[in-house]
PDB file of C-alpha atoms in Angstrom:
ATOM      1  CA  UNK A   1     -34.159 -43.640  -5.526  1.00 92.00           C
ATOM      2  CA  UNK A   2     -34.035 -43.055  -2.290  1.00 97.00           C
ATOM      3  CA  UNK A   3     -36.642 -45.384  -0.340  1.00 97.00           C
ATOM      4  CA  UNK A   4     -33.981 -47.234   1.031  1.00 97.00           C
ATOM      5  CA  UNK A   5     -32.287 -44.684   3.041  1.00 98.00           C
ATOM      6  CA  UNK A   6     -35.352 -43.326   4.147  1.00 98.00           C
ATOM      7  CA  UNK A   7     -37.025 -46.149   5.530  1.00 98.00           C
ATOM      8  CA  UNK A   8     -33.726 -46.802   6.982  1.00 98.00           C
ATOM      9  CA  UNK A   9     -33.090 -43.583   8.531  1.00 98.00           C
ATOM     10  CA  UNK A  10     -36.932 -44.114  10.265  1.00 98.00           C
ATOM     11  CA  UNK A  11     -35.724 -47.872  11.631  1.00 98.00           C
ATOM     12  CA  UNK A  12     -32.902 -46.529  13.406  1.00 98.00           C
ATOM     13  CA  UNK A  13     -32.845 -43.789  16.346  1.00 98.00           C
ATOM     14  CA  UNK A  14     -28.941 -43.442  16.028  1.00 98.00           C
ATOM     15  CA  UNK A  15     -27.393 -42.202  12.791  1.00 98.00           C
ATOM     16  CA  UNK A  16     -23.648 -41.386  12.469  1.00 98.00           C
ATOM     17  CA  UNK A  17     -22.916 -39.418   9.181  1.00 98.00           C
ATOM     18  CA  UNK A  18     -19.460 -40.140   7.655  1.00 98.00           C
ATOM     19  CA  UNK A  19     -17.452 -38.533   4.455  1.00 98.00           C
ATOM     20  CA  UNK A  20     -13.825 -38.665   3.326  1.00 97.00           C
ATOM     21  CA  UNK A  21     -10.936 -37.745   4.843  1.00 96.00           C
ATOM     22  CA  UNK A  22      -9.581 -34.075   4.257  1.00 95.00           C
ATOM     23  CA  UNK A  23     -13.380 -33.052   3.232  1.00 96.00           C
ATOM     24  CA  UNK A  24     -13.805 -30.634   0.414  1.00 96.00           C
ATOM     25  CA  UNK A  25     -16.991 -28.058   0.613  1.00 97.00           C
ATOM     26  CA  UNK A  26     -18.952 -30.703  -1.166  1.00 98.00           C
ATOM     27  CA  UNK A  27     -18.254 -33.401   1.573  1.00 98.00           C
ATOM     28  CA  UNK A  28     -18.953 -31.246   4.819  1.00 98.00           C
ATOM     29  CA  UNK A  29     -22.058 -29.492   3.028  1.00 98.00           C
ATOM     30  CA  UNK A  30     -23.814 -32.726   2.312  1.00 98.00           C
ATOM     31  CA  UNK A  31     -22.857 -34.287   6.019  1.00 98.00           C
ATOM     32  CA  UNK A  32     -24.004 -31.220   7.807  1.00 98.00           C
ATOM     33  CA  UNK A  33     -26.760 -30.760   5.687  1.00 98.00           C
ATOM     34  CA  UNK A  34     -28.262 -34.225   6.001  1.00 98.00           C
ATOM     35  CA  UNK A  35     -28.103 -34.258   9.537  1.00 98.00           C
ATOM     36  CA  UNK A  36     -29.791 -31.034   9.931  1.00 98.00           C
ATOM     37  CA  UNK A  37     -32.779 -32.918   7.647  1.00 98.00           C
ATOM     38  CA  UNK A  38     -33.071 -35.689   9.742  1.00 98.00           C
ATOM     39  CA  UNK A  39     -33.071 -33.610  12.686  1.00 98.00           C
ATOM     40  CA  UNK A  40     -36.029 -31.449  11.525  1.00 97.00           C
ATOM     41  CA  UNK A  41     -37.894 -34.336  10.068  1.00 98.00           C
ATOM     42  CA  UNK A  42     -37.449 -37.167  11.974  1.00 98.00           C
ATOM     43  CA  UNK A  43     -37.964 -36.385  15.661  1.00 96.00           C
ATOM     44  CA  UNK A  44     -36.255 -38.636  18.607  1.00 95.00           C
ATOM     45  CA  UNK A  45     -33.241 -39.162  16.476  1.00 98.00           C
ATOM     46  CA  UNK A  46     -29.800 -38.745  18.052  1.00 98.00           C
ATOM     47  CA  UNK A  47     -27.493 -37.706  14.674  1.00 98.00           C
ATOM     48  CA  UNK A  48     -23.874 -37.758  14.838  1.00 98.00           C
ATOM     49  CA  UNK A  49     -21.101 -36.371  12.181  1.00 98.00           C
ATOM     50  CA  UNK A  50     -17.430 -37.750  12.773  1.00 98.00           C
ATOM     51  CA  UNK A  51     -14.600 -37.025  10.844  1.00 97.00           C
ATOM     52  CA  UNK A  52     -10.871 -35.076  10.711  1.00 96.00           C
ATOM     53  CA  UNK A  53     -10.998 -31.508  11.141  1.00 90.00           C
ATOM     54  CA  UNK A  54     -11.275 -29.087   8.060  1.00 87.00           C
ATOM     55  CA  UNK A  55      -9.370 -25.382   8.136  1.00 85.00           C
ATOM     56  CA  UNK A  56     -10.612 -24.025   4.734  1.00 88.00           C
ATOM     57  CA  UNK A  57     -14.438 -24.374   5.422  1.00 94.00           C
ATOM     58  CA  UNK A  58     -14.519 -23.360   8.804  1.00 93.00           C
ATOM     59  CA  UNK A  59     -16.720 -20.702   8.578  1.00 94.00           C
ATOM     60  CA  UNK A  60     -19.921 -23.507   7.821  1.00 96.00           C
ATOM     61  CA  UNK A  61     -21.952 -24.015  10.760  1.00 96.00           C
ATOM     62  CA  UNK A  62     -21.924 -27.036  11.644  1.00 96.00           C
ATOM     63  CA  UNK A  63     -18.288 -28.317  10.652  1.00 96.00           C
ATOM     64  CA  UNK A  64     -17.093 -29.091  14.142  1.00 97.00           C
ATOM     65  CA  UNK A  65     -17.279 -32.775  14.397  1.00 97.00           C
ATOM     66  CA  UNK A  66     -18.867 -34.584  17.478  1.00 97.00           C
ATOM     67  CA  UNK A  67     -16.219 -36.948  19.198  1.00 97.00           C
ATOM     68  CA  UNK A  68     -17.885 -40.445  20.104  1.00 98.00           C
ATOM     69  CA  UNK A  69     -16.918 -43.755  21.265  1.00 98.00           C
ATOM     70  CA  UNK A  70     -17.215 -47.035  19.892  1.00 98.00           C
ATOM     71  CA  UNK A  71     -19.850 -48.100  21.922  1.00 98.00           C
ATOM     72  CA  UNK A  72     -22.174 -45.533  19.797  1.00 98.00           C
ATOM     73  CA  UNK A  73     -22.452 -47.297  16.898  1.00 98.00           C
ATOM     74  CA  UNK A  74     -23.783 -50.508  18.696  1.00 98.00           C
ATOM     75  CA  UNK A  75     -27.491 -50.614  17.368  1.00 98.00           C
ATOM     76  CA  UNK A  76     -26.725 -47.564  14.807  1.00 98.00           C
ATOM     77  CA  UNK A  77     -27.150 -46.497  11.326  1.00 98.00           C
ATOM     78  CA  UNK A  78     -23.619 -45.217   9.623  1.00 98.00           C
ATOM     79  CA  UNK A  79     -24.106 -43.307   6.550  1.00 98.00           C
ATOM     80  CA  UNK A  80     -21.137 -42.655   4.291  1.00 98.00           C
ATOM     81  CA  UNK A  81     -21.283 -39.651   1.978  1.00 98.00           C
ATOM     82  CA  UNK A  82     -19.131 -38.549  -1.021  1.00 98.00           C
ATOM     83  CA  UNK A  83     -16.721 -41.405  -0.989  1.00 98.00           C
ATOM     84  CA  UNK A  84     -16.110 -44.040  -3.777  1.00 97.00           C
ATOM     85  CA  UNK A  85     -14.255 -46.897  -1.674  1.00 98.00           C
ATOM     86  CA  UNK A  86     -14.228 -47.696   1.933  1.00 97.00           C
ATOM     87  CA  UNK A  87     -10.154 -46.300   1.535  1.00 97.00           C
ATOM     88  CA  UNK A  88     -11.164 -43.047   1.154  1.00 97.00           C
ATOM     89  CA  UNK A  89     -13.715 -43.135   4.193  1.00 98.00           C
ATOM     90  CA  UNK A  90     -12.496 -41.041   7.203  1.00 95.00           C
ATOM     91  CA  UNK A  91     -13.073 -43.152  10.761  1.00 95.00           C
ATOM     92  CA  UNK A  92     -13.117 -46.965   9.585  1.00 97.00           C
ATOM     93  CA  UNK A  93     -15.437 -47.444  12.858  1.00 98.00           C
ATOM     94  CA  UNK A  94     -18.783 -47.647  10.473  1.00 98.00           C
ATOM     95  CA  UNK A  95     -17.954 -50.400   9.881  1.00 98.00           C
ATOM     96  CA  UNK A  96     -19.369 -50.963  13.590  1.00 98.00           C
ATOM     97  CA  UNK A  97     -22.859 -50.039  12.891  1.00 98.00           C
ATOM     98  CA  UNK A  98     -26.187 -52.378  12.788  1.00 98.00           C
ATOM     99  CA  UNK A  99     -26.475 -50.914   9.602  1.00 98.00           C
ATOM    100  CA  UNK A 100     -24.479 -49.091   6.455  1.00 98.00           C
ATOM    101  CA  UNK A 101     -25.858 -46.934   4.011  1.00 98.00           C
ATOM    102  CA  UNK A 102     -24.131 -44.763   1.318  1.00 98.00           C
ATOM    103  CA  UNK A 103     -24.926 -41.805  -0.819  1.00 98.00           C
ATOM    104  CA  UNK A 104     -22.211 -40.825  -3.527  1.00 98.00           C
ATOM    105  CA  UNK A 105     -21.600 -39.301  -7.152  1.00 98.00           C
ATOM    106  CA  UNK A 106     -18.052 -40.537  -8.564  1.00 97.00           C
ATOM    107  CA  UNK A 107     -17.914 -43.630 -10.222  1.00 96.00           C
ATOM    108  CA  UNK A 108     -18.747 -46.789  -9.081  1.00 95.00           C
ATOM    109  CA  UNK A 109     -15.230 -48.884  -7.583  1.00 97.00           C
ATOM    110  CA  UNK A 110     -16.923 -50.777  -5.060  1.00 97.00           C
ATOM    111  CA  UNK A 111     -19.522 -52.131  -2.340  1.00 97.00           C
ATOM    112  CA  UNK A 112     -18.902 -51.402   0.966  1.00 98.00           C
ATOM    113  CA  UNK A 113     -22.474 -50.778   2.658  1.00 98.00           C
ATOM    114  CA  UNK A 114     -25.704 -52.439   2.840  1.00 98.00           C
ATOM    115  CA  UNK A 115     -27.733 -49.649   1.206  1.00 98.00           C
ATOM    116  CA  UNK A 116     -25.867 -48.361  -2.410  1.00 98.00           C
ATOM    117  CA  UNK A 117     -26.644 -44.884  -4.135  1.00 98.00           C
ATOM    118  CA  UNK A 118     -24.260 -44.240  -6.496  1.00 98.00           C
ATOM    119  CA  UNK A 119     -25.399 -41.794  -9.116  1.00 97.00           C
ATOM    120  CA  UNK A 120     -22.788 -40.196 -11.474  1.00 97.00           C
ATOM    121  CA  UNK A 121     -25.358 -38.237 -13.085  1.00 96.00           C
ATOM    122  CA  UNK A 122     -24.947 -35.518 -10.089  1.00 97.00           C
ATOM    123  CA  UNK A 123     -22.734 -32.577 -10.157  1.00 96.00           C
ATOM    124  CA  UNK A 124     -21.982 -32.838  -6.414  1.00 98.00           C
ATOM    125  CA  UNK A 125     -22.953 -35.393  -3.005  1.00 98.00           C
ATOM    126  CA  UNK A 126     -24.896 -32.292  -2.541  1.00 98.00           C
ATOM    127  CA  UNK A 127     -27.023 -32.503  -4.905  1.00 98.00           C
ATOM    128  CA  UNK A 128     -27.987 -35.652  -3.998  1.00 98.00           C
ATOM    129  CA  UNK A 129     -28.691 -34.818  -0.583  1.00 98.00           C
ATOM    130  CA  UNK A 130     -30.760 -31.628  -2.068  1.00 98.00           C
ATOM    131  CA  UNK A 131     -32.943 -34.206  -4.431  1.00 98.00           C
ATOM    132  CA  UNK A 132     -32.812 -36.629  -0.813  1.00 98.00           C
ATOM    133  CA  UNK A 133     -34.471 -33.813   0.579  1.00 98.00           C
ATOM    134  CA  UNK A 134     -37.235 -32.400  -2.440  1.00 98.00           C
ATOM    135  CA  UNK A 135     -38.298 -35.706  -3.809  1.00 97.00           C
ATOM    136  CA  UNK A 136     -38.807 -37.206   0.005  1.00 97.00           C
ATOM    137  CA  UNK A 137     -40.754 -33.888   0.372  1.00 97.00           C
ATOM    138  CA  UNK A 138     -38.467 -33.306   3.524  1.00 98.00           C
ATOM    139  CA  UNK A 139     -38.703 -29.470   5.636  1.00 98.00           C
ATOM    140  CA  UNK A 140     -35.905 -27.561   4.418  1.00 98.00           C
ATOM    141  CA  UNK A 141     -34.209 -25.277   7.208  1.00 98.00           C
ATOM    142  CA  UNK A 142     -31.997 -22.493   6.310  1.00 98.00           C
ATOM    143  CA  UNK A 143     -29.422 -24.150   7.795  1.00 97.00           C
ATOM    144  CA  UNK A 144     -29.580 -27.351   5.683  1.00 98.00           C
ATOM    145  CA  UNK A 145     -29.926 -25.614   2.885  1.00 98.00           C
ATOM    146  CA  UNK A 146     -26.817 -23.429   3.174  1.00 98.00           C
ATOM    147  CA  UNK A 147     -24.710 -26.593   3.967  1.00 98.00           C
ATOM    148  CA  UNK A 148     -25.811 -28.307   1.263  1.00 98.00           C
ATOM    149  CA  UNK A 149     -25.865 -25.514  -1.349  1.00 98.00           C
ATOM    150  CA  UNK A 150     -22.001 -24.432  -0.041  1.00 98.00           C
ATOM    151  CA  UNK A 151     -21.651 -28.528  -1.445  1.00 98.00           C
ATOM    152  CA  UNK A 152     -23.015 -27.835  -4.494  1.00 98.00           C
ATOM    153  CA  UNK A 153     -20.983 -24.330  -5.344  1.00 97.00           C
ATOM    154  CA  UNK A 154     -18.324 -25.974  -4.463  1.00 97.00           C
ATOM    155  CA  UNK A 155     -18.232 -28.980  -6.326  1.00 96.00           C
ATOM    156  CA  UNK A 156     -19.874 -27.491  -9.614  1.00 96.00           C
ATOM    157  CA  UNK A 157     -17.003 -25.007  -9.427  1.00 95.00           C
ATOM    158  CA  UNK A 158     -19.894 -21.887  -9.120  1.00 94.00           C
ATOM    159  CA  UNK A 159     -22.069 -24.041 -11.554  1.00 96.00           C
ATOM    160  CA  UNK A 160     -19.235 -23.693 -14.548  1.00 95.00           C
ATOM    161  CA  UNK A 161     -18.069 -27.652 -14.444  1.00 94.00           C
ATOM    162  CA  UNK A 162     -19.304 -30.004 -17.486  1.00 90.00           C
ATOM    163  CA  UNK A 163     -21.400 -32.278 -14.738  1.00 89.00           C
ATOM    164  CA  UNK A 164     -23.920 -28.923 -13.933  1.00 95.00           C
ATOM    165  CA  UNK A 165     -26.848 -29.398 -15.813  1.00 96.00           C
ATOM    166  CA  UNK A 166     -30.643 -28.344 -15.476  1.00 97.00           C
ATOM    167  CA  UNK A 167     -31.328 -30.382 -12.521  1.00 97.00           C
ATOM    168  CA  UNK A 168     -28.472 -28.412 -10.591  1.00 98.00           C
ATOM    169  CA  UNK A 169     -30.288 -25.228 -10.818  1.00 98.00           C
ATOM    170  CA  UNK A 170     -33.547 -26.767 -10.654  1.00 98.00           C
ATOM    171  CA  UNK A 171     -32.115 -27.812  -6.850  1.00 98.00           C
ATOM    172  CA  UNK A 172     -30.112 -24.746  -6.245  1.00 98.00           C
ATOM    173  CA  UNK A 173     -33.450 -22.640  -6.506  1.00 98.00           C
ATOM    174  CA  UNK A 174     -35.292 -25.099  -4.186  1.00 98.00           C
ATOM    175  CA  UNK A 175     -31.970 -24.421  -1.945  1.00 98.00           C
ATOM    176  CA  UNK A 176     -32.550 -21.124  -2.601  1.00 98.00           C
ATOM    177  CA  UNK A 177     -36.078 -20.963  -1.287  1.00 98.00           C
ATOM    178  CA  UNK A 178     -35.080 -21.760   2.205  1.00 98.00           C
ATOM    179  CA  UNK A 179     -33.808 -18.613   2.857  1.00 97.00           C
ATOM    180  CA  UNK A 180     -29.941 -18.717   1.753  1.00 98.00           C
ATOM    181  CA  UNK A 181     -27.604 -16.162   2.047  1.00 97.00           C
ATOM    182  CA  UNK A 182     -25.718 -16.201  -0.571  1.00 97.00           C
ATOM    183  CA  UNK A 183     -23.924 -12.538  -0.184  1.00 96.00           C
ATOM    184  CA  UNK A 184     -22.289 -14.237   3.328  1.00 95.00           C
ATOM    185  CA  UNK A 185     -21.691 -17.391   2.025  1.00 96.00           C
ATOM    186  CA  UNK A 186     -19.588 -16.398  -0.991  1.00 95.00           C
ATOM    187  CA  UNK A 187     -17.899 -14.354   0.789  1.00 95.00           C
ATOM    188  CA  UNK A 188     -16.237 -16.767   2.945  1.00 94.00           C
ATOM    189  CA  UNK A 189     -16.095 -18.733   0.291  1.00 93.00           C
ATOM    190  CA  UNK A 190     -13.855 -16.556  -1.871  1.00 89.00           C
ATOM    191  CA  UNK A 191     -11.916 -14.229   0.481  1.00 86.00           C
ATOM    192  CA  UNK A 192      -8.539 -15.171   0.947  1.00 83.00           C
ATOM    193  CA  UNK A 193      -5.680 -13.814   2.897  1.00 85.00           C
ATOM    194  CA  UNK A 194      -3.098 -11.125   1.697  1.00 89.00           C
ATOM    195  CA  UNK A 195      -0.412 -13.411   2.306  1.00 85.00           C
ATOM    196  CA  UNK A 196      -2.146 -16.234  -0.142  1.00 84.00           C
ATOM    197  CA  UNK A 197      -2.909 -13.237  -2.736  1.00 88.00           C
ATOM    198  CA  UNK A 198       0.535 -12.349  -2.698  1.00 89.00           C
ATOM    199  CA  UNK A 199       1.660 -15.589  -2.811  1.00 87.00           C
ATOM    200  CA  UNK A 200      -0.335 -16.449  -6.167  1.00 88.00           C
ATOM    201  CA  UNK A 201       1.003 -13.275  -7.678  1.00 91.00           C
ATOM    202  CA  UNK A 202       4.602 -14.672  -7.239  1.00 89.00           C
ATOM    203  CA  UNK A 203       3.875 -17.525  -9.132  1.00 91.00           C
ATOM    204  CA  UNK A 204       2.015 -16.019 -11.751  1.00 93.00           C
ATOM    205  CA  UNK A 205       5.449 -13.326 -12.406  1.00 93.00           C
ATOM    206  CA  UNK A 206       7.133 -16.827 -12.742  1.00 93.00           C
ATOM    207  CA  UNK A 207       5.358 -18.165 -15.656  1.00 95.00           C
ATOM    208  CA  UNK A 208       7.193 -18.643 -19.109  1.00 94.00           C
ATOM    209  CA  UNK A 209       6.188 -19.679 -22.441  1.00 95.00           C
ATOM    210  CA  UNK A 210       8.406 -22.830 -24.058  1.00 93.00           C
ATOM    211  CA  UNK A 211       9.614 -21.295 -27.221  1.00 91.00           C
ATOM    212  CA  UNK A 212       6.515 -19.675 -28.598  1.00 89.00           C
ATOM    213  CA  UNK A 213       4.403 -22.774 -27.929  1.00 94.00           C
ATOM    214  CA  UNK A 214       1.107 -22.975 -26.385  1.00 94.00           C
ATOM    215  CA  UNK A 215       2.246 -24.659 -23.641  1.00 96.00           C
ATOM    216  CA  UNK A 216       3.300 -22.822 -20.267  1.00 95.00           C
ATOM    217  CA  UNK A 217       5.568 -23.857 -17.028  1.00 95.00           C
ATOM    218  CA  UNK A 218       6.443 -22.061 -13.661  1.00 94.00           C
ATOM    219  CA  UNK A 219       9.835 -23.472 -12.342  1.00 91.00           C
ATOM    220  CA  UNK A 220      10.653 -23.907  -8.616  1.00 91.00           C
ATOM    221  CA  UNK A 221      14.036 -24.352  -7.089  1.00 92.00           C
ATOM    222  CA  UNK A 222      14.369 -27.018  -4.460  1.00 93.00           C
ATOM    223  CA  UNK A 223      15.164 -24.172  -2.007  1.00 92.00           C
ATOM    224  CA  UNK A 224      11.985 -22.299  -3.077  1.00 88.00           C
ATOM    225  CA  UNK A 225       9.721 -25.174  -2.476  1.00 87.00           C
ATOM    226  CA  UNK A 226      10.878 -25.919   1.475  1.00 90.00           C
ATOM    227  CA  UNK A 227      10.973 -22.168   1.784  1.00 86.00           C
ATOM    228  CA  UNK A 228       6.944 -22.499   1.120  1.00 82.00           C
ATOM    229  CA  UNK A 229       6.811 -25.439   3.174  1.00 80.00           C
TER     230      UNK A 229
END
């Protein structure tokens, strides 16, 4: 499945790794974890990753963006992860490479690239980076695998969503083989401020039941709601 995008990714000594735009743990942990494969595998490569900033999964090495000009993506390969239309697609400028290739899971809305996989089958981007990675018989570093198993906890929703199936964990234990922490990684993951607990627990005082029905609401005044910004 993914001949293509190797044989590309060997063509072109410049690669700049895209994703959407306000990137979940699944879109950062497949870019950071594909570049740190082609880095390890591919030697003589300059790799790139480019997009907006991301508070919430600053902890993952790797998630500060490189800033580049235009002029780098004269004679370069652009590689768009985790996004169904060209929309969603943070940094329009891939659209100035030599050459487009993209790797995503939702369903199919359109073509935008040169090189297509789309494969709905997968739980995460991240998983397809992880099967990128096994069936290409790629060197796994710790640090690729962390990225791109942080993708794949994320977007599986700690392997509990409908779309995890045996293939998931099949991955997650080659991820798991590279060394991953996971005691450190769920930990950022999953700790959250007092302030945000606190928060929560307001909300949750707030809920009411609609006249012994199964259904439950949490009203918010107007004045609430700009109080929380």
């Amino acid at each position: 499945m993914f001949e293509q995008i190797i044989k590309a990714i060997k063509e072109y000594d410049k690669i700049i790794i895209h994703r959407h735009t306000n990137p979940d743990g699944d879109a950062l942990g497949s870019q950071i974890g594909l570049k740190e494969l082609i880095k390890d595998n591919f030697s003589g490569k300059t790799v790139y990753t480019v997009g907006d900033a991301t508070k919430r999964y600053a902890f993952m090495d790797g998630s500060v963006m490189d800033e580049i000009g235009d002029d780098a993506y004269d004679g370069a390969l652009a590689i768009i992860l985790d996004s169904a239309t060209k929309e969603l697609v943070n940094d329009k400028r891939f659209e100035l490479a030599a050459c487009t290739a993209r790797i995503d899971h939702h369903i199919y809305c359109e073509t935008f690239t040169d090189i297509e996989i789309v494969d709905t089958s997968f739980e995460s981007c991240a998983g397809m980076i992880a099967a990128l990675a096994r069936e290409s018989e790629l060197s796994l570093s710790k640090r690729s695998a962390t990225a791109i198993f942080t993708g794949m906890v994320t977007d599986s929703g700690r392997f509990r969503y409908d779309g995890t199936s045996a293939r998931t964990f099949e991955l997650a234990a080659y991820l798991l083989g590279a060394g991953v922490d996971t005691s450190s990684l769920y930990t950022n993951l999953y700790s959250e401020e007092l302030a945000s607990v606190q928060k929560r627990a307001g909300f949750v005082q707030k809920i009411q039941i609609y006249k012994n029905s199964p259904v439950a609401y949490i009203y918010n005044t107007a004045d609430e709601v700009k109080a929380l910004g």
